[in-house]
Amino acid sequence: MDRHEAMSYRNEELLADTIAGLIGDARHAAIGASSPIPAAAAMLARARGNGRPYVSLLGSRTQSFFTDGGRELFDCAGQGRIDVFFLSGGQIDGAANINLVSVGDYEHPKVRFPGSFGSSYMYYVVPKVILFRLEHTRRTLVEKVDFISAPGTSPDNVHRPGGPIALITNRCLFAFDRARKRFRLASVHPGHTVAEVIEHTGFDFDRPVEVPVTQVPSPETLHILRTVVAPQLIEVYPQFAADVFGIRGRA
């Protein structure tokens, strides 16, 4: 890979690399539906970690040991055998509450989302929950969600081993402070600014005096994503693999 190719990356590759760093040395990462970038991140972390974490990709026959879908996923999480999970929402607020139900009055909503499914359960029991939202606007990142599908925090007297550690968007990375129950701006992606993040975020957040720029993928990381991870995505996310990595075919 020459220097020009190494410096040329897609936003999806930047996000996958950043999320892989958040996964760290976890034993087991599980990915639910409609999450191609988190799936790529988990597979990247596995490739760089020589097989760790174990990756369970819902909907895959080759990348998961689950044979009964969500029921086994929930059982596994409840037993403490899933270390990382990913959640998104139609709305996410500054306390890391997510909304997967509706916008506006509950009885007469302006918008209806697919539903909460097991989001609140996974949010409570998985130690590292990484939030992701590719549309970073005041419509999606709001001061207060219209409906709490899954609460980001709990009272001090509630036993809760799980919860959010970060929120990644197309503009930046937020870290979540569970003690303060609010986000902190951790880095801004290349080509974006702190002022832009403030302008397009509906909730208040902490930030250091100097906000770093998100580290771009290394040549080695891009090579792994394009040659090792991309072919593994075809089974569940064929369109994503074609659009981002330009590969088509059977996994």
Tab-separated table of C-alpha atoms in Angstrom:
chain	number	residue	atom	x	y	z
A	1	MET	CA	0.000	0.000	0.000
A	2	ASP	CA	1.612	3.282	-1.061
A	3	ARG	CA	1.501	6.482	0.974
A	4	HIS	CA	-1.313	7.994	-1.101
A	5	GLU	CA	-3.479	4.924	-0.610
A	6	ALA	CA	-2.656	4.845	3.103
A	7	MET	CA	-3.872	8.406	3.544
A	8	SER	CA	-7.063	7.756	1.573
A	9	TYR	CA	-9.738	6.318	3.826
A	10	ARG	CA	-13.494	6.384	4.001
A	11	ASN	CA	-15.427	7.736	6.963
A	12	GLU	CA	-16.706	4.232	7.671
A	13	GLU	CA	-13.115	3.032	8.048
A	14	LEU	CA	-12.287	5.871	10.440
A	15	LEU	CA	-15.331	5.070	12.571
A	16	ALA	CA	-14.611	1.327	12.567
A	17	ASP	CA	-11.024	1.945	13.656
A	18	THR	CA	-12.125	4.304	16.439
A	19	ILE	CA	-14.755	1.870	17.710
A	20	ALA	CA	-12.245	-0.993	17.624
A	21	GLY	CA	-10.086	1.036	19.990
A	22	LEU	CA	-13.042	1.401	22.377
A	23	ILE	CA	-13.618	-2.364	22.320
A	24	GLY	CA	-10.123	-2.835	23.711
A	25	ASP	CA	-9.290	-6.241	25.164
A	26	ALA	CA	-12.890	-7.395	25.639
A	27	ARG	CA	-13.530	-11.129	25.557
A	28	HIS	CA	-16.819	-11.090	23.642
A	29	ALA	CA	-18.428	-8.431	21.451
A	30	ALA	CA	-21.971	-8.891	20.182
A	31	ILE	CA	-23.573	-6.950	17.347
A	32	GLY	CA	-27.304	-6.670	16.751
A	33	ALA	CA	-29.242	-5.793	13.623
A	34	SER	CA	-28.416	-3.038	11.119
A	35	SER	CA	-24.947	-2.323	12.521
A	36	PRO	CA	-22.391	-2.781	9.722
A	37	ILE	CA	-19.836	-0.303	11.105
A	38	PRO	CA	-19.823	-1.821	14.625
A	39	ALA	CA	-19.571	-5.254	12.971
A	40	ALA	CA	-16.538	-4.106	10.987
A	41	ALA	CA	-15.036	-2.632	14.169
A	42	ALA	CA	-15.472	-5.844	16.149
A	43	MET	CA	-13.945	-7.925	13.358
A	44	LEU	CA	-11.061	-5.462	13.109
A	45	ALA	CA	-10.456	-5.737	16.855
A	46	ARG	CA	-10.522	-9.524	16.555
A	47	ALA	CA	-8.027	-9.520	13.686
A	48	ARG	CA	-5.662	-7.225	15.579
A	49	GLY	CA	-6.123	-9.214	18.797
A	50	ASN	CA	-5.319	-12.621	17.292
A	51	GLY	CA	-8.842	-13.937	17.761
A	52	ARG	CA	-9.939	-11.827	20.734
A	53	PRO	CA	-12.660	-10.711	21.156
A	54	TYR	CA	-14.994	-13.446	20.108
A	55	VAL	CA	-17.512	-11.798	17.781
A	56	SER	CA	-21.192	-12.705	17.688
A	57	LEU	CA	-22.956	-11.128	14.726
A	58	LEU	CA	-26.714	-11.568	14.901
A	59	GLY	CA	-28.070	-12.876	11.614
A	60	SER	CA	-24.845	-14.616	10.635
A	61	ARG	CA	-24.334	-18.363	10.361
A	62	THR	CA	-20.562	-18.125	10.284
A	63	GLN	CA	-19.890	-15.269	12.731
A	64	SER	CA	-22.063	-16.405	15.641
A	65	PHE	CA	-22.664	-19.470	17.798
A	66	PHE	CA	-26.264	-18.406	18.463
A	67	THR	CA	-28.901	-20.622	16.879
A	68	ASP	CA	-31.954	-19.003	18.436
A	69	GLY	CA	-31.337	-15.333	17.736
A	70	GLY	CA	-32.186	-12.761	20.362
A	71	ARG	CA	-33.175	-15.190	23.114
A	72	GLU	CA	-29.686	-16.697	23.319
A	73	LEU	CA	-28.148	-13.243	23.015
A	74	PHE	CA	-30.085	-12.032	26.057
A	75	ASP	CA	-29.284	-15.166	28.057
A	76	CYS	CA	-25.604	-14.800	27.289
A	77	ALA	CA	-25.617	-11.123	28.288
A	78	GLY	CA	-27.486	-11.858	31.516
A	79	GLN	CA	-24.866	-14.425	32.459
A	80	GLY	CA	-22.135	-11.803	32.080
A	81	ARG	CA	-20.652	-13.394	28.965
A	82	ILE	CA	-20.944	-10.359	26.665
A	83	ASP	CA	-18.539	-7.505	27.310
A	84	VAL	CA	-19.393	-5.102	24.474
A	85	PHE	CA	-22.655	-4.266	22.713
A	86	PHE	CA	-23.808	-1.443	20.451
A	87	LEU	CA	-26.965	0.654	20.556
A	88	SER	CA	-28.376	3.536	18.568
A	89	GLY	CA	-31.604	5.482	18.636
A	90	GLY	CA	-33.846	7.861	16.770
A	91	GLN	CA	-32.949	10.271	19.562
A	92	ILE	CA	-30.065	10.281	22.064
A	93	ASP	CA	-29.790	12.877	24.811
A	94	GLY	CA	-27.057	14.247	27.044
A	95	ALA	CA	-27.721	11.698	29.782
A	96	ALA	CA	-27.245	8.877	27.238
A	97	ASN	CA	-30.946	8.020	27.217
A	98	ILE	CA	-32.022	6.546	23.884
A	99	ASN	CA	-35.380	6.686	22.126
A	100	LEU	CA	-36.408	3.869	19.813
A	101	VAL	CA	-40.178	4.401	20.065
A	102	SER	CA	-41.508	7.731	18.809
A	103	VAL	CA	-41.105	11.497	18.502
A	104	GLY	CA	-43.805	13.856	19.726
A	105	ASP	CA	-46.893	12.983	21.740
A	106	TYR	CA	-46.943	9.250	22.446
A	107	GLU	CA	-50.612	8.850	21.457
A	108	HIS	CA	-50.203	10.922	18.283
A	109	PRO	CA	-46.527	10.717	17.336
A	110	LYS	CA	-44.895	12.677	14.543
A	111	VAL	CA	-42.531	9.765	13.893
A	112	ARG	CA	-42.732	6.126	14.959
A	113	PHE	CA	-39.527	4.085	15.300
A	114	PRO	CA	-39.156	0.267	15.159
A	115	GLY	CA	-39.370	-0.196	18.951
A	116	SER	CA	-37.153	-0.813	21.947
A	117	PHE	CA	-36.790	-4.606	21.601
A	118	GLY	CA	-34.131	-5.600	24.185
A	119	SER	CA	-32.258	-2.310	24.310
A	120	SER	CA	-33.020	-1.490	27.944
A	121	TYR	CA	-32.051	-4.979	29.071
A	122	MET	CA	-28.736	-4.975	27.203
A	123	TYR	CA	-28.037	-1.433	28.435
A	124	TYR	CA	-28.257	-2.658	32.035
A	125	VAL	CA	-26.197	-5.843	31.849
A	126	VAL	CA	-23.418	-5.316	29.271
A	127	PRO	CA	-20.386	-3.529	30.822
A	128	LYS	CA	-19.391	-1.617	27.682
A	129	VAL	CA	-22.237	-0.255	25.573
A	130	ILE	CA	-21.062	1.903	22.683
A	131	LEU	CA	-23.659	4.262	21.224
A	132	PHE	CA	-23.445	5.217	17.572
A	133	ARG	CA	-25.421	7.635	15.406
A	134	LEU	CA	-24.331	8.565	11.904
A	135	GLU	CA	-26.626	11.582	11.712
A	136	HIS	CA	-25.200	14.148	14.116
A	137	THR	CA	-27.853	16.886	14.191
A	138	ARG	CA	-30.033	18.609	16.764
A	139	ARG	CA	-32.857	16.407	15.520
A	140	THR	CA	-31.063	13.243	16.650
A	141	LEU	CA	-28.859	14.451	19.534
A	142	VAL	CA	-31.409	16.213	21.681
A	143	GLU	CA	-31.529	17.883	25.083
A	144	LYS	CA	-34.077	15.340	26.298
A	145	VAL	CA	-35.520	12.360	24.440
A	146	ASP	CA	-39.281	12.268	23.865
A	147	PHE	CA	-39.466	8.666	25.077
A	148	ILE	CA	-36.907	6.719	27.106
A	149	SER	CA	-36.511	3.305	25.550
A	150	ALA	CA	-33.368	2.670	27.576
A	151	PRO	CA	-32.010	4.936	30.323
A	152	GLY	CA	-28.353	5.877	30.197
A	153	THR	CA	-28.002	6.023	33.975
A	154	SER	CA	-29.688	4.654	37.083
A	155	PRO	CA	-30.053	5.789	40.702
A	156	ASP	CA	-27.115	4.946	42.954
A	157	ASN	CA	-29.111	2.271	44.803
A	158	VAL	CA	-29.816	0.322	41.587
A	159	HIS	CA	-27.459	-2.536	40.771
A	160	ARG	CA	-26.359	-1.975	37.217
A	161	PRO	CA	-23.218	-3.656	35.860
A	162	GLY	CA	-23.755	-2.265	32.380
A	163	GLY	CA	-24.086	1.083	30.667
A	164	PRO	CA	-22.719	3.479	28.073
A	165	ILE	CA	-19.034	4.302	27.704
A	166	ALA	CA	-19.092	6.406	24.532
A	167	LEU	CA	-21.084	7.878	21.671
A	168	ILE	CA	-19.563	8.040	18.211
A	169	THR	CA	-21.070	10.058	15.351
A	170	ASN	CA	-20.056	11.165	11.884
A	171	ARG	CA	-18.565	14.320	13.434
A	172	CYS	CA	-16.877	13.296	16.684
A	173	LEU	CA	-16.376	10.925	19.587
A	174	PHE	CA	-17.954	11.565	22.993
A	175	ALA	CA	-16.878	9.710	26.128
A	176	PHE	CA	-19.557	9.155	28.771
A	177	ASP	CA	-18.870	9.937	32.415
A	178	ARG	CA	-21.144	7.653	34.432
A	179	ALA	CA	-20.415	9.476	37.694
A	180	ARG	CA	-21.301	12.898	36.257
A	181	LYS	CA	-24.006	11.404	34.011
A	182	ARG	CA	-22.981	13.446	30.985
A	183	PHE	CA	-20.854	13.334	27.867
A	184	ARG	CA	-17.385	14.770	27.329
A	185	LEU	CA	-16.047	15.577	23.886
A	186	ALA	CA	-13.115	13.179	23.434
A	187	SER	CA	-12.085	13.973	19.857
A	188	VAL	CA	-13.286	15.614	16.661
A	189	HIS	CA	-12.981	13.752	13.388
A	190	PRO	CA	-10.692	15.166	10.675
A	191	GLY	CA	-12.455	17.840	8.635
A	192	HIS	CA	-14.785	18.813	11.497
A	193	THR	CA	-14.483	21.369	14.299
A	194	VAL	CA	-15.502	21.839	17.908
A	195	ALA	CA	-17.681	24.793	16.888
A	196	GLU	CA	-19.464	22.587	14.376
A	197	VAL	CA	-20.075	19.905	17.010
A	198	ILE	CA	-21.528	22.490	19.394
A	199	GLU	CA	-23.747	23.918	16.658
A	200	HIS	CA	-25.222	20.546	15.739
A	201	THR	CA	-25.596	19.040	19.232
A	202	GLY	CA	-28.811	19.602	21.153
A	203	PHE	CA	-27.386	18.741	24.570
A	204	ASP	CA	-24.656	20.350	26.650
A	205	PHE	CA	-21.392	18.461	27.140
A	206	ASP	CA	-18.010	18.857	28.763
A	207	ARG	CA	-14.886	19.490	26.714
A	208	PRO	CA	-11.216	20.125	27.401
A	209	VAL	CA	-9.497	23.342	26.389
A	210	GLU	CA	-7.713	21.495	23.600
A	211	VAL	CA	-9.809	18.846	21.846
A	212	PRO	CA	-7.731	16.304	19.917
A	213	VAL	CA	-8.422	15.187	16.379
A	214	THR	CA	-9.527	11.582	16.003
A	215	GLN	CA	-6.601	9.450	14.895
A	216	VAL	CA	-6.888	8.285	11.294
A	217	PRO	CA	-6.511	4.594	10.386
A	218	SER	CA	-2.956	3.386	9.854
A	219	PRO	CA	-1.926	1.654	6.611
A	220	GLU	CA	-1.921	-1.653	8.503
A	221	THR	CA	-5.458	-1.067	9.772
A	222	LEU	CA	-6.744	-0.178	6.311
A	223	HIS	CA	-5.131	-3.318	4.926
A	224	ILE	CA	-6.880	-5.474	7.546
A	225	LEU	CA	-10.228	-3.786	6.949
A	226	ARG	CA	-10.044	-4.171	3.188
A	227	THR	CA	-8.594	-7.659	2.925
A	228	VAL	CA	-9.648	-9.486	6.097
A	229	VAL	CA	-12.758	-7.768	7.451
A	230	ALA	CA	-14.547	-6.766	4.241
A	231	PRO	CA	-15.006	-10.325	2.895
A	232	GLN	CA	-16.494	-11.386	6.235
A	233	LEU	CA	-19.140	-8.662	6.037
A	234	ILE	CA	-20.620	-9.876	2.756
A	235	GLU	CA	-22.791	-12.544	4.382
A	236	VAL	CA	-24.883	-10.117	6.473
A	237	TYR	CA	-24.084	-6.738	4.885
A	238	PRO	CA	-23.497	-7.303	1.158
A	239	GLN	CA	-24.522	-3.775	0.125
A	240	PHE	CA	-22.286	-2.185	2.751
A	241	ALA	CA	-19.343	-4.325	1.640
A	242	ALA	CA	-19.959	-3.328	-1.968
A	243	ASP	CA	-20.441	0.387	-1.291
A	244	VAL	CA	-17.571	0.868	1.161
A	245	PHE	CA	-15.020	-1.723	0.105
A	246	GLY	CA	-16.040	-2.373	-3.479
A	247	ILE	CA	-16.315	-6.127	-3.049
A	248	ARG	CA	-19.147	-8.389	-4.073
A	249	GLY	CA	-19.713	-12.080	-3.920
A	250	ARG	CA	-20.317	-14.799	-1.407
A	251	ALA	CA	-18.620	-14.882	1.985
